[in-house]
XYZ file of C-alpha atoms in Angstrom:
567
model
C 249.037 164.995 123.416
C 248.982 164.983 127.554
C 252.204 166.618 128.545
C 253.911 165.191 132.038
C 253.029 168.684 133.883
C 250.541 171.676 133.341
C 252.583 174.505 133.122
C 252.710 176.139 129.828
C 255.662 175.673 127.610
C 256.221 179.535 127.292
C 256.644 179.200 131.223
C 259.054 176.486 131.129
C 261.204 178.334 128.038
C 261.266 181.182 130.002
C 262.399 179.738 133.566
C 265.220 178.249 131.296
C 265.821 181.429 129.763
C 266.317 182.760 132.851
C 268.975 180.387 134.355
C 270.836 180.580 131.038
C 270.903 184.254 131.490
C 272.260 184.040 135.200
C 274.850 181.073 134.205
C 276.083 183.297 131.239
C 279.032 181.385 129.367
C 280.186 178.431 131.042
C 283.429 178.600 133.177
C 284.696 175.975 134.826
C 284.935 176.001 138.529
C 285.739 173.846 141.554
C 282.793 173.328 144.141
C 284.348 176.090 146.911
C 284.754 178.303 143.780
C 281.047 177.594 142.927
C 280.007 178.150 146.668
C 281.828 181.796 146.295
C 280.186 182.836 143.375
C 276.845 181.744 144.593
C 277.225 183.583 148.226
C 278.422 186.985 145.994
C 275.495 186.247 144.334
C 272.685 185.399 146.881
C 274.546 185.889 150.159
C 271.232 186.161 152.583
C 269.401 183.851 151.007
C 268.703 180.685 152.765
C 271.033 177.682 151.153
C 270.672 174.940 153.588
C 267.792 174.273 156.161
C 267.880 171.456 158.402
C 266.280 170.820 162.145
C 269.276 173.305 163.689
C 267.827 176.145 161.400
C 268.693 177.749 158.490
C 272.194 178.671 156.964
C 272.397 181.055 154.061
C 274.806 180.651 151.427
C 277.173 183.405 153.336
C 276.830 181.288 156.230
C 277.931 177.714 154.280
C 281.173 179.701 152.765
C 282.312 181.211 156.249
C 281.838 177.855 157.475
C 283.386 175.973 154.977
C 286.678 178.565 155.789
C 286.350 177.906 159.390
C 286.936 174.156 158.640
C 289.238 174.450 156.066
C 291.133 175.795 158.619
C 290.681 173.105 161.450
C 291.082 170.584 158.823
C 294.611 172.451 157.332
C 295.306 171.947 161.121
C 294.543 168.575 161.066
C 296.703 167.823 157.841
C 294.382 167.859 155.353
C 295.829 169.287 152.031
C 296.075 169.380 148.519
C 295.867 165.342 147.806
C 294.021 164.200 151.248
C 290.691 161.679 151.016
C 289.129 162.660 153.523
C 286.125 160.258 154.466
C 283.005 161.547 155.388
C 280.937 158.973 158.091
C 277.959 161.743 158.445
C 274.291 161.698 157.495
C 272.580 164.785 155.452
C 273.175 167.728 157.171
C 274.517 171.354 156.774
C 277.724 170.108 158.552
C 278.160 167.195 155.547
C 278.141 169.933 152.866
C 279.885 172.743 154.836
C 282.488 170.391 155.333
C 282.914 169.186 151.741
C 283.225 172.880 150.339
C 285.917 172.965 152.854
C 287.489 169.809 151.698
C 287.604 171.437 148.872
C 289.132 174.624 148.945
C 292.296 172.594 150.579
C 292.530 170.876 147.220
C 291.643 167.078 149.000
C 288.754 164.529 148.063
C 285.623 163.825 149.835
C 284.977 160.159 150.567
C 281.038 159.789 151.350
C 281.759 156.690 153.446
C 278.546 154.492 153.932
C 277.107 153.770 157.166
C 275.049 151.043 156.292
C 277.561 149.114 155.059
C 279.231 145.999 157.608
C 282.183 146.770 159.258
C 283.859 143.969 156.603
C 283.143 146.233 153.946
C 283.475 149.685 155.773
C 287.191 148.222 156.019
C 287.750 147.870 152.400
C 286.587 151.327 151.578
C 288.642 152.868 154.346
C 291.537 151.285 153.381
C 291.122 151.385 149.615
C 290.207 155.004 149.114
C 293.513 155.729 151.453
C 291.875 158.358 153.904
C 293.801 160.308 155.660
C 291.226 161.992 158.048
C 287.867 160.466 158.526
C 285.384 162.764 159.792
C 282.325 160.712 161.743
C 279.135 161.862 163.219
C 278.764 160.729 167.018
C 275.425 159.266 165.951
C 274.230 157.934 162.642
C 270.887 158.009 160.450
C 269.006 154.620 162.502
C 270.467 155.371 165.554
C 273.640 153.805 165.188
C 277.048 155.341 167.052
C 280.009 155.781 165.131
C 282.162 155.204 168.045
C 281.224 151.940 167.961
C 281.093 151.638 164.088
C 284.646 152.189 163.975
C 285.737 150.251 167.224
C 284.084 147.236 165.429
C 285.505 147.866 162.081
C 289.039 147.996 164.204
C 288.424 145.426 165.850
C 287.561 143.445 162.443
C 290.447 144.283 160.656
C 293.155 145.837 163.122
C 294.711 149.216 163.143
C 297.494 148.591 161.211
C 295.196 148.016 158.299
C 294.699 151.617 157.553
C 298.046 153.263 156.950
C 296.970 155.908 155.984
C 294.867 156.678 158.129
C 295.979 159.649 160.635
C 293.088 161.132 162.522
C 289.378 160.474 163.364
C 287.575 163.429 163.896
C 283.737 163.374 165.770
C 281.770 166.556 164.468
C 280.008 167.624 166.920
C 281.507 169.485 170.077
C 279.246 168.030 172.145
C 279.594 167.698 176.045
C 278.631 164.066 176.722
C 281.140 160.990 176.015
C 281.226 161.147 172.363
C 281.973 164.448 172.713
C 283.421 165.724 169.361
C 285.683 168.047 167.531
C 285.842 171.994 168.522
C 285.783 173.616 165.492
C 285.166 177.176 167.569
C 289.495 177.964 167.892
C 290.359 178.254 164.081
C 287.524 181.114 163.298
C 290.253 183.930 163.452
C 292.502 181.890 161.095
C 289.676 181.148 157.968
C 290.059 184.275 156.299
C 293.050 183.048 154.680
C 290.699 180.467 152.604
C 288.914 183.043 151.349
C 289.147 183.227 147.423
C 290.240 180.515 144.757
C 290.717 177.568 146.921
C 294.052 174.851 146.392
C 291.778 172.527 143.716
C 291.519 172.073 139.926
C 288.170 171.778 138.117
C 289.275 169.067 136.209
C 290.020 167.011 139.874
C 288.671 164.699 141.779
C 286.246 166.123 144.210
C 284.764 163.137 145.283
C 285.219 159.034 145.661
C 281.525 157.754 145.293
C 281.880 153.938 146.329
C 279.311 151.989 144.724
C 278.323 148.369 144.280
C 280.307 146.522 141.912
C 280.945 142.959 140.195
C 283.037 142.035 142.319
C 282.649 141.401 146.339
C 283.692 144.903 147.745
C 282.430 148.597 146.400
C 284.097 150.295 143.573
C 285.481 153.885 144.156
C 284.405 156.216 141.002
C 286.362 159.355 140.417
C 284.292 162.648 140.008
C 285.637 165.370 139.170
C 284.367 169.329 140.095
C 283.733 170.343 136.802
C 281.778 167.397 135.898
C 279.614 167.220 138.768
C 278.511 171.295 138.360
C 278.084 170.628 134.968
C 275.666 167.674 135.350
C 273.789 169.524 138.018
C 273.453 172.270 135.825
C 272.215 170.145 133.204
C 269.195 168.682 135.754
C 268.179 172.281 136.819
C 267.833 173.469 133.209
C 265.808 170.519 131.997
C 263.862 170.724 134.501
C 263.491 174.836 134.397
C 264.185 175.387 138.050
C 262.713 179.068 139.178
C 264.179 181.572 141.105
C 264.431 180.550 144.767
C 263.609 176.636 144.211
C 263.323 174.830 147.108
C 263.734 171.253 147.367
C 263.630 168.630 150.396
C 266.065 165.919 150.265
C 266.677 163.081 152.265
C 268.909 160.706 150.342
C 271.705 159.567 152.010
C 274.424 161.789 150.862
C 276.920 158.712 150.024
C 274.523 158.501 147.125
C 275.644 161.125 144.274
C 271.903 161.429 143.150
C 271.254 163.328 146.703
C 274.229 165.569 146.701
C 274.419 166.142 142.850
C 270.460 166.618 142.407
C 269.410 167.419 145.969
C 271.762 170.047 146.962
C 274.214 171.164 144.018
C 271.133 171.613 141.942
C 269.215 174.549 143.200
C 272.117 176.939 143.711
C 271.874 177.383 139.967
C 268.751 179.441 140.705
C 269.722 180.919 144.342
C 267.418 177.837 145.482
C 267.703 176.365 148.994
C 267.463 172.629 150.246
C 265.424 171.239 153.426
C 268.168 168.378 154.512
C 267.268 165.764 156.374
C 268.651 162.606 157.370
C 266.035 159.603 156.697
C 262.948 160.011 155.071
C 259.767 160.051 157.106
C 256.571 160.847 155.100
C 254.649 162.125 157.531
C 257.668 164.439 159.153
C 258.168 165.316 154.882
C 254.849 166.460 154.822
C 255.044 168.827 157.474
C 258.160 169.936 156.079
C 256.828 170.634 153.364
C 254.137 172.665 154.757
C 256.631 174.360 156.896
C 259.238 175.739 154.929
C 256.877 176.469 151.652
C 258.947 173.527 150.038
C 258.624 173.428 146.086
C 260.115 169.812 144.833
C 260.826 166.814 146.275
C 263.517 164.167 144.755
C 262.863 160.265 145.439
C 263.125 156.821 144.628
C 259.605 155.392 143.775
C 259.502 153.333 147.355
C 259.705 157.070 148.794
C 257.352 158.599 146.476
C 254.550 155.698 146.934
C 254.699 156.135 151.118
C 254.472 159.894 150.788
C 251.368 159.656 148.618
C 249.674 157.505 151.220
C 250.218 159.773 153.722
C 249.093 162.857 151.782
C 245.969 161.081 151.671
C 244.395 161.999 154.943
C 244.671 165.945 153.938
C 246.156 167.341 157.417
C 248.730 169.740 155.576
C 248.975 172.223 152.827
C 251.139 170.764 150.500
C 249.888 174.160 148.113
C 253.885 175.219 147.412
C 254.761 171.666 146.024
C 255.413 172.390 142.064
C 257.360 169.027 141.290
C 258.860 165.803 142.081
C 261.419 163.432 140.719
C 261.287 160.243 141.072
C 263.155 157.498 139.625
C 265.312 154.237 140.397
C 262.445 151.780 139.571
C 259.820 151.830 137.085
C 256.727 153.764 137.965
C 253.226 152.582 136.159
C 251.114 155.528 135.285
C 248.715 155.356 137.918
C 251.047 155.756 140.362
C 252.152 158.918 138.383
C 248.718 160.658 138.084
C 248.449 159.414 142.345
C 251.570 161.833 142.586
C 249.762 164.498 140.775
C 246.431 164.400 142.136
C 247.272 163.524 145.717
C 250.327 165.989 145.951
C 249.239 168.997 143.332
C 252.688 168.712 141.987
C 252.121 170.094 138.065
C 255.470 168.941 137.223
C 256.704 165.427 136.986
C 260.154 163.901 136.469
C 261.837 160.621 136.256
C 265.027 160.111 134.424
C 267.824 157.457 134.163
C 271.187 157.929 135.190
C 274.258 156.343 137.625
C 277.145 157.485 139.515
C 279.778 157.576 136.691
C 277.745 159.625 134.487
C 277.687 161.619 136.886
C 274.141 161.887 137.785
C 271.472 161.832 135.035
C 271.807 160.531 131.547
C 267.898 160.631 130.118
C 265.826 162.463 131.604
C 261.924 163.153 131.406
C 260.934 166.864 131.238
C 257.560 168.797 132.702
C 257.119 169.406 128.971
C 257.308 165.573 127.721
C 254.167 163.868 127.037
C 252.497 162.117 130.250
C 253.239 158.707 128.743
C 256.779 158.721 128.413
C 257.001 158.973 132.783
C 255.781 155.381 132.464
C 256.566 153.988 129.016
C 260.419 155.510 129.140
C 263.306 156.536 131.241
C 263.716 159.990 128.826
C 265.777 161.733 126.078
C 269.001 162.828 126.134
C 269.409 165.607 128.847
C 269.842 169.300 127.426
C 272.288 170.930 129.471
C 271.848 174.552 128.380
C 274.933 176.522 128.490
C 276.574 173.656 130.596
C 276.838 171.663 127.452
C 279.254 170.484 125.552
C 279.025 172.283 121.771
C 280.762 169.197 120.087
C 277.671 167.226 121.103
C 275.304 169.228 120.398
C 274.785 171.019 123.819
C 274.294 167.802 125.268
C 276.534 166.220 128.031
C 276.758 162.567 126.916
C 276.981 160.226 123.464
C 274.853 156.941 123.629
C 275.059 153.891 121.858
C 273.150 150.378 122.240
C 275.029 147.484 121.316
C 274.503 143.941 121.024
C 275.071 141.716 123.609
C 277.077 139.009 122.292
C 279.297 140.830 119.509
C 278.918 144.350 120.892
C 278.003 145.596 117.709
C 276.122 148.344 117.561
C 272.180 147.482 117.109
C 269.426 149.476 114.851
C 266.619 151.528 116.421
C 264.288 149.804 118.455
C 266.338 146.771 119.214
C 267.362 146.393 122.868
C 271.217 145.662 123.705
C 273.342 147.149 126.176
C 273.466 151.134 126.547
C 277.209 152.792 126.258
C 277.909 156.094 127.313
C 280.930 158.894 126.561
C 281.789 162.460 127.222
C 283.550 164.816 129.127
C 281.999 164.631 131.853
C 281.512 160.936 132.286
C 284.469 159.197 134.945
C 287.543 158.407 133.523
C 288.395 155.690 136.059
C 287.607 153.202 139.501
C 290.071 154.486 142.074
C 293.177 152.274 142.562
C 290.971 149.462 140.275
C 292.527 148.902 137.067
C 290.938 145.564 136.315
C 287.467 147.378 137.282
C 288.454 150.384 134.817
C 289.538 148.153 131.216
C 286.119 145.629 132.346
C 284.254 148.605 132.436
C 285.237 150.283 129.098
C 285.219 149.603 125.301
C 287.510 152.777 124.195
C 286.215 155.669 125.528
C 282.087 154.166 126.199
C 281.295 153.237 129.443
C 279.490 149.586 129.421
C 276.509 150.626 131.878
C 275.936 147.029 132.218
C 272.007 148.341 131.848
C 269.781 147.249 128.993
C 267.239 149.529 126.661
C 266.633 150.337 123.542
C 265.948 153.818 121.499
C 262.640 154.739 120.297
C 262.267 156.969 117.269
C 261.483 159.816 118.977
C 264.683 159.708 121.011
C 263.430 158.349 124.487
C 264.695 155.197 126.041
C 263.119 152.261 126.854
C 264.611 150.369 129.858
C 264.343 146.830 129.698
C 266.394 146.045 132.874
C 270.361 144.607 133.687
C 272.747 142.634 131.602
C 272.884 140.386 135.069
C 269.230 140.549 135.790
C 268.219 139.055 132.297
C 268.005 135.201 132.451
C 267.595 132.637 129.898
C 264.260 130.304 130.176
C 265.307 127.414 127.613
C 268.045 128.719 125.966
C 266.009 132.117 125.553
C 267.351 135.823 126.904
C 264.377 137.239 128.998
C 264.561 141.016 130.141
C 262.533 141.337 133.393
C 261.367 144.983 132.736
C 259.365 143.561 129.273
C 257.433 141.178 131.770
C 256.940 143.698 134.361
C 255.484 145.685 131.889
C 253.197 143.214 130.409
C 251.920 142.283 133.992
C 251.612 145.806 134.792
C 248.660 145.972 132.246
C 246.398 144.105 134.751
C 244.078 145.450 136.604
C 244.562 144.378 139.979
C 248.472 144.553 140.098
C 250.028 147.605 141.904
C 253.286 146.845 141.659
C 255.350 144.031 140.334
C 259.151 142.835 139.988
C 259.982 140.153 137.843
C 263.546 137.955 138.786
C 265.047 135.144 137.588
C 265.577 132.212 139.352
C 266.703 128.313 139.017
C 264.561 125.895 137.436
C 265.255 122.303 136.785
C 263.637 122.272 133.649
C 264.538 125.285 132.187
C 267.620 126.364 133.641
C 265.785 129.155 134.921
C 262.159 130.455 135.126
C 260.659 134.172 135.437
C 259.342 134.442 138.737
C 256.694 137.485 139.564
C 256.348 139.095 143.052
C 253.087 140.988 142.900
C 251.773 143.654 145.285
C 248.288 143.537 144.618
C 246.024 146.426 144.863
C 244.404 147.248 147.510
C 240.982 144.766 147.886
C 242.289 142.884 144.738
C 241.460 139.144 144.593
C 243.826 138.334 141.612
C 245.304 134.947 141.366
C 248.652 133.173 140.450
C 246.704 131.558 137.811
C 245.120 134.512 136.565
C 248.409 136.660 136.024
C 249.946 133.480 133.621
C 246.915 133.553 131.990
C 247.148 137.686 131.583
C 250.255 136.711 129.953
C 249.742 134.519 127.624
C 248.546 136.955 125.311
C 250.851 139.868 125.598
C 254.483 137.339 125.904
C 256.455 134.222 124.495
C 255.762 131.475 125.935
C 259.208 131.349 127.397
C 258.997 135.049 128.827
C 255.931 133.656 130.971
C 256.479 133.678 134.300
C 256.030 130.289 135.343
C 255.938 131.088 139.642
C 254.162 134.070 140.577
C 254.347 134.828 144.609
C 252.208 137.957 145.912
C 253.915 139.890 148.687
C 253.027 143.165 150.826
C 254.850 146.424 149.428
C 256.393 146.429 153.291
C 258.091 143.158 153.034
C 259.699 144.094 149.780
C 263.435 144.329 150.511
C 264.795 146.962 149.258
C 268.888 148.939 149.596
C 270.214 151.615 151.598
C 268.726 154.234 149.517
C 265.143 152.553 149.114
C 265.447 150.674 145.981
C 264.419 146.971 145.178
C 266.521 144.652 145.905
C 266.106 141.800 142.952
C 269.044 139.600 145.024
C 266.702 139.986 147.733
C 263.535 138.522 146.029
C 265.911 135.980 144.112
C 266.874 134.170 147.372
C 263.341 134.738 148.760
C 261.944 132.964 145.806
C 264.359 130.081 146.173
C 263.742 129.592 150.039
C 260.036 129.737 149.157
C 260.017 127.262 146.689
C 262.627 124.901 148.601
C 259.461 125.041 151.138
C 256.875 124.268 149.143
């Protein structure tokens, strides 16, 4: 058996051991009160690095006290949503430690959003004080973000809405919010801070059935727990260091990114888009040892690693999930990067963070064949479930019954840590659960060793003549020729059928494959009704893909339907 990474397993038990041993028993905390311990713990060690230099964790907590005092000033208290309009910086997270030892809840607040939809999530998460950066990840002012979203909606659509704050001093016209004045009075936050583990700490707005975002409710405990449960399984070692570049109004970023590696006095290089070639110097620079992407990220960074101009000798891992990843691409990773350690996992934002997860000691197939096993979460889990975090179940579709092993139907989650609500959403909360599982609304099914298979989205499956097609069982099937580097599978209408598979290919580089030559591929290896019957080849650079880098199917639906209302 080829296991995922080539450190020994006595290594990996070990690094585990180690972080259990440092953890000790589990007590729940809020993130400031996390923060504290860690700066007792590692004080002078770096935490944070980003292009204005590097803050230690003693540095982060004095900060964080120095704006939970401007922010007291500014009325932020126990009970305040406090929106954050910011890209990844030390600033972001300084600011939400401080959010949190004033007891209030940090709204990540999505840039890329219109300023339609920026008005709905102002208004429905009730912020009191919006924090904004005077300039945004793609260049974009937030003056002018929020003059148009006024100027869409109208002042007197936010009433609760008090203050705006800009972030950075600055000297120019956007210049921003002194924070220099309250210093003498943040000794006073020092200690426990005004917040309970079991509340909220953040609103993470994500899409949602219906036409505007839907506000999950983390709590503190939850997300340290779950980011506990991602450094053990993955055996982080003393002084990990990870670069991160997800948008931090993404939970994966913040949970995974930067909540991660203070379980073993680690430090995060934070930076506000990703760049591959920048990431590789990076990389070189600051002696980083793992890097967490979406596949989109993962493929560009490769590419550039190609041409050898930097020693990439410190890089140990990577994680890298959102999208299915064929195993060529995987050993690419390895080779190209010298990571010995490869992860991919499946999770989403009410879990919070990841659900499955593959480890560096899994066997090499399961990176491409599954999305993981259950995710040991050392002394962060919960005893009634065996140490883990999370219960699963796969139920059928129609009757919601639950299905045998190796039958695909939807995947249900529970446990402690999972969100007990959508903010101010009641019709989104009773949709969403059946008792106390969370519908995922994803679709897999259990093998008998424990992993699971993903076989794509209750609304991305389609049915060709009556038939229920899963697009990740095509993918996979198309994925097994030669000549295909990547491909996404979609439904779309057909007269005929009702609707059709339709393949987007991005061929190899040099390949000469065919439309005709992929149905054919398929014949063999799918019913006849799972056969894609249009097959459209496309440049990995015009795939269109969502704020934080992943595929967007809708996307490739509509493409497909302009393209064939052309032909």
């Amino acid at each position: 058996m080829t296991r995922v990474g080539t450190q020994s397993a006595a290594d990996l038990a070990a690094r585990r051991d180690r972080l259990e041993e440092r953890a000790g028993t589990w007590t729940p905390r809020t993130l400031d009160g996390h923060l504290d311990a860690c700066a007792a713990e590692f004080g002078e060690r770096p935490f944070l690095i980003s292009d204005r230099g590097v803050a230690t964790y003693a540095d982060v907590a004095r900060r964080s006290r120095e704006h939970a005092a401007a922010l007291a000033a500014a009325g932020v208290g126990p009970g305040t949503h406090v929106g954050l309009l910011m890209g990844n910086s030390t600033e972001f997270f300084a600011i939400t430690f401080a959010v949190s030892r004033l007891g209030g809840t940090v709204v990540p607040v999505n840039y890329q959003l219109a300023p339609r939809e920026l008005a709905f999530v102002l208004r429905h998460s009730a912020c009191g004080v919006v924090l904004a950066d005077p300039r945004l990840p793609g260049g974009a002012h937030s003056v002018d973000l929020l003059k148009a979203i006024f100027e869409h909606a109208g002042r007197d659509h936010f009433p609760d809405l008090a203050s705006i704050l800009l972030t950075d001093p600055g000297d120019g016209p956007e210049a921003g919010f002194d924070w220099s004045p309250y210093a003498p009075t943040a000794a006073r936050y020092e200690g426990a801070g005004q917040s309970d583990p079991d509340g909220t700490s953040h609103l993470f707005y994500t899409s949602g059935s219906t036409a505007f975002p839907k506000g999950v409710v983390i709590r503190h405990d939850a997300l340290l727990r779950e980011s506990y449960g991602t450094a053990y399984s993955r055996a982080y070692d003393d002084g990990w260091r990870m670069i991160m570049s997800l948008p931090p109004f993404h939970i994966f970023g913040v949970m995974q990114g930067v909540v991660g590696p203070t379980w073993a006095g680690g430090s995060t290089v934070v930076e506000a888009a990703f760049d591959p070639e920048r990431h590789l110097e990076l990389i070189e620079r600051h002696r980083v040892t793992d890097m967490i992407s979406v596949p989109a990220m993962s493929r560009r960074l490769v590419a550039a690693a190609r041409a050898g101009r930097h020693d990439l000798s410190s890089m140990r891992a990577i994680f890298s999930a959102g999208n299915a990843v064929p195993a060529a691409s995987w050993r690419e990773m390895r080779d190209c990067l010298g990571v010995t350690e490869l992860s991919t996992g499946y999770g989403m934002t009410e879990a919070p963070g990841i659900l499955f997860i593959v480890k560096p000691d899994d066997p090499f197939e399961t990176l491409s064949e599954t999305v993981g096993a259950p995710k040991p979460a050392g002394v962060a889990g919960i005893p009634d479930l065996g140490g883990r975090q999370h219960r699963c179940r796969i139920v059928d579709l129609d009757d919601g019954t639950d299905v045998p092993e190796g039958v695909s139907g939807e995947i249900l989650i529970a446990g402690p840590t999972v969100a007990r609500e959508y903010w101010n959403s009641g019709d989104d909360t009773r949709a969403a659960f059946d008792g106390e599982y969370l519908r995922t609304g994803d679709v897999g099914r259990l093998r008998p060793d424990g992993f699971l298979v993903l076989t794509g989205r209750v609304k991305e499956m389609f049915k060709s003549g009556g038939e229920n097609v899963t697009p990740k069982e095509v993918e996979l099937a198309v994925y097994e020729h030669d000549q295909v580097q990547q491909v996404i599978v979609v439904g779309i209408p057909d007269e005929k059928w009702g609707e059709t598979g339709c393949a987007w290919i991005v061929p190899k580089p040099g390949a000469t494959v065919t439309a005709e030559e992929i149905v054919d591929h398929c014949r063999s290896r799918l019913a006849r009704y799972k056969i894609p019957r249009v097959v459209y080849f496309i440049t990995e650079s015009e795939l269109p893909l969502t704020g934080i880098g992943k595929l967007n199917r809708k996307g490739l639906v509509d493409m497909a339907v302009e393209r064939r209302g052309m032909s």
